[in-house]
Amino acid sequence: MAICGLGVVFFPQLNNTMRNASGGNDTPADKAVKSTLVSQLNTQKTGDATTDAAIDTATSAITNTKMSTLMKAAKDQSTATTMLEQNGLSTSAATAVSSAIYNTSALDTVREKLASGDYVGVYQAAKAIANNSSDLSSLTSQVAQYLQ
């Protein structure tokens, strides 16, 4: 029982060590997290071609981007902008989205947890945002503002 408890406590460090040892390639845990995220995004499809195309673009980017790259983007806005450009956004759109992500205080904890590879922490922080209508409204308006 104690070994399981230690495994849970030190999981982010163990997973990060495995990722580093493999040259930054995704670990099985990284793949599972990304797969779950892609599945959840796909459930948000509405049948509207524009919305569904945006979701398809996002899911493709998540699937094809190494977790180590996502973690670096969570640490640095210019890296995030570059990553978004490499995944098909124009320079202006990538700059706008990364600005929204970095200038929305509600996302600070999500970014910090993602940067450290703490997936449970990312989930908890994202759930807290989703459960707080004012944070969610603020985030939505920030993103909309930057994409206009």
PDB file of N, CA and C in Angstrom, residues 5 17 23 25 27 32-36 38 43 54 57 71 81 87 89 93 102 105-107 109-110 135 137 139 141:
ATOM      1  N   GLY A   5       1.124   4.405  -2.742  1.00  0.00           N
ATOM      2  CA  GLY A   5       1.020   5.801  -2.319  1.00  0.00           C
ATOM      3  C   GLY A   5       2.209   6.622  -2.789  1.00  0.00           C
ATOM      4  N   THR A  17      10.940  11.752 -15.787  1.00  0.00           N
ATOM      5  CA  THR A  17      12.217  11.055 -15.945  1.00  0.00           C
ATOM      6  C   THR A  17      12.161  10.111 -17.132  1.00  0.00           C
ATOM      7  N   GLY A  23      14.382  10.886 -24.748  1.00  0.00           N
ATOM      8  CA  GLY A  23      14.673  11.979 -25.671  1.00  0.00           C
ATOM      9  C   GLY A  23      13.504  12.920 -25.882  1.00  0.00           C
ATOM     10  N   ASN A  25      10.332  11.962 -26.026  1.00  0.00           N
ATOM     11  CA  ASN A  25       9.178  11.277 -26.626  1.00  0.00           C
ATOM     12  C   ASN A  25       8.097  11.052 -25.581  1.00  0.00           C
ATOM     13  N   THR A  27       5.487   9.397 -23.160  1.00  0.00           N
ATOM     14  CA  THR A  27       5.420   8.178 -22.362  1.00  0.00           C
ATOM     15  C   THR A  27       4.028   7.576 -22.541  1.00  0.00           C
ATOM     16  N   ALA A  32      -1.889   8.466 -22.958  1.00  0.00           N
ATOM     17  CA  ALA A  32      -3.214   8.255 -22.362  1.00  0.00           C
ATOM     18  C   ALA A  32      -3.897   9.593 -22.062  1.00  0.00           C
ATOM     19  N   VAL A  33      -3.143  10.544 -21.524  1.00  0.00           N
ATOM     20  CA  VAL A  33      -3.702  11.861 -21.215  1.00  0.00           C
ATOM     21  C   VAL A  33      -4.149  12.544 -22.506  1.00  0.00           C
ATOM     22  N   LYS A  34      -3.305  12.514 -23.519  1.00  0.00           N
ATOM     23  CA  LYS A  34      -3.641  13.158 -24.787  1.00  0.00           C
ATOM     24  C   LYS A  34      -4.854  12.483 -25.440  1.00  0.00           C
ATOM     25  N   SER A  35      -4.908  11.172 -25.373  1.00  0.00           N
ATOM     26  CA  SER A  35      -6.043  10.439 -25.936  1.00  0.00           C
ATOM     27  C   SER A  35      -7.351  10.818 -25.241  1.00  0.00           C
ATOM     28  N   THR A  36      -7.308  10.931 -23.936  1.00  0.00           N
ATOM     29  CA  THR A  36      -8.491  11.325 -23.166  1.00  0.00           C
ATOM     30  C   THR A  36      -8.920  12.735 -23.534  1.00  0.00           C
ATOM     31  N   VAL A  38      -8.312  14.365 -26.346  1.00  0.00           N
ATOM     32  CA  VAL A  38      -8.840  14.341 -27.713  1.00  0.00           C
ATOM     33  C   VAL A  38     -10.270  13.794 -27.717  1.00  0.00           C
ATOM     34  N   THR A  43     -16.167  15.150 -28.240  1.00  0.00           N
ATOM     35  CA  THR A  43     -17.561  15.155 -27.774  1.00  0.00           C
ATOM     36  C   THR A  43     -18.171  16.550 -27.857  1.00  0.00           C
ATOM     37  N   ALA A  54     -12.395  23.459 -36.269  1.00  0.00           N
ATOM     38  CA  ALA A  54     -11.501  23.985 -35.229  1.00  0.00           C
ATOM     39  C   ALA A  54     -11.159  22.888 -34.226  1.00  0.00           C
ATOM     40  N   THR A  57      -8.701  20.509 -35.857  1.00  0.00           N
ATOM     41  CA  THR A  57      -7.363  21.110 -35.882  1.00  0.00           C
ATOM     42  C   THR A  57      -6.703  20.984 -34.511  1.00  0.00           C
ATOM     43  N   MET A  71       4.710  21.027 -22.617  1.00  0.00           N
ATOM     44  CA  MET A  71       5.185  21.462 -21.299  1.00  0.00           C
ATOM     45  C   MET A  71       6.054  22.724 -21.427  1.00  0.00           C
ATOM     46  N   THR A  81       3.574  30.482 -28.655  1.00  0.00           N
ATOM     47  CA  THR A  81       3.224  31.120 -29.929  1.00  0.00           C
ATOM     48  C   THR A  81       3.823  30.338 -31.091  1.00  0.00           C
ATOM     49  N   ASN A  87       1.444  24.518 -35.682  1.00  0.00           N
ATOM     50  CA  ASN A  87       0.246  23.681 -35.790  1.00  0.00           C
ATOM     51  C   ASN A  87      -0.854  24.350 -36.603  1.00  0.00           C
ATOM     52  N   LEU A  89      -1.781  27.808 -37.042  1.00  0.00           N
ATOM     53  CA  LEU A  89      -2.350  29.136 -36.826  1.00  0.00           C
ATOM     54  C   LEU A  89      -1.468  30.184 -37.491  1.00  0.00           C
ATOM     55  N   ALA A  93      -2.920  35.063 -35.203  1.00  0.00           N
ATOM     56  CA  ALA A  93      -3.818  34.233 -34.389  1.00  0.00           C
ATOM     57  C   ALA A  93      -3.042  33.527 -33.277  1.00  0.00           C
ATOM     58  N   TYR A 102      -1.773  33.429 -21.603  1.00  0.00           N
ATOM     59  CA  TYR A 102      -0.842  33.963 -20.606  1.00  0.00           C
ATOM     60  C   TYR A 102      -1.376  35.177 -19.850  1.00  0.00           C
ATOM     61  N   SER A 105      -5.519  35.134 -15.792  1.00  0.00           N
ATOM     62  CA  SER A 105      -4.990  34.621 -14.518  1.00  0.00           C
ATOM     63  C   SER A 105      -5.628  33.294 -14.112  1.00  0.00           C
ATOM     64  N   ALA A 106      -6.850  33.043 -14.543  1.00  0.00           N
ATOM     65  CA  ALA A 106      -7.512  31.780 -14.204  1.00  0.00           C
ATOM     66  C   ALA A 106      -6.750  30.581 -14.765  1.00  0.00           C
ATOM     67  N   LEU A 107      -5.941  30.801 -15.796  1.00  0.00           N
ATOM     68  CA  LEU A 107      -5.184  29.702 -16.397  1.00  0.00           C
ATOM     69  C   LEU A 107      -3.788  29.518 -15.811  1.00  0.00           C
ATOM     70  N   THR A 109      -2.663  28.442 -12.929  1.00  0.00           N
ATOM     71  CA  THR A 109      -2.438  27.151 -12.271  1.00  0.00           C
ATOM     72  C   THR A 109      -2.413  26.016 -13.292  1.00  0.00           C
ATOM     73  N   VAL A 110      -3.275  26.083 -14.291  1.00  0.00           N
ATOM     74  CA  VAL A 110      -3.275  25.052 -15.334  1.00  0.00           C
ATOM     75  C   VAL A 110      -1.917  25.027 -16.028  1.00  0.00           C
ATOM     76  N   ASP A 135     -14.881  32.752 -13.927  1.00  0.00           N
ATOM     77  CA  ASP A 135     -13.596  32.440 -14.559  1.00  0.00           C
ATOM     78  C   ASP A 135     -13.802  31.995 -15.996  1.00  0.00           C
ATOM     79  N   SER A 137     -16.360  32.680 -17.981  1.00  0.00           N
ATOM     80  CA  SER A 137     -16.791  33.834 -18.778  1.00  0.00           C
ATOM     81  C   SER A 137     -15.613  34.738 -19.095  1.00  0.00           C
ATOM     82  N   LEU A 139     -12.438  33.879 -19.266  1.00  0.00           N
ATOM     83  CA  LEU A 139     -11.586  33.196 -20.224  1.00  0.00           C
ATOM     84  C   LEU A 139     -12.176  33.295 -21.631  1.00  0.00           C
ATOM     85  N   SER A 141     -14.239  35.535 -22.846  1.00  0.00           N
ATOM     86  CA  SER A 141     -14.154  36.902 -23.371  1.00  0.00           C
ATOM     87  C   SER A 141     -12.727  37.282 -23.724  1.00  0.00           C
TER      88      SER A 141
END
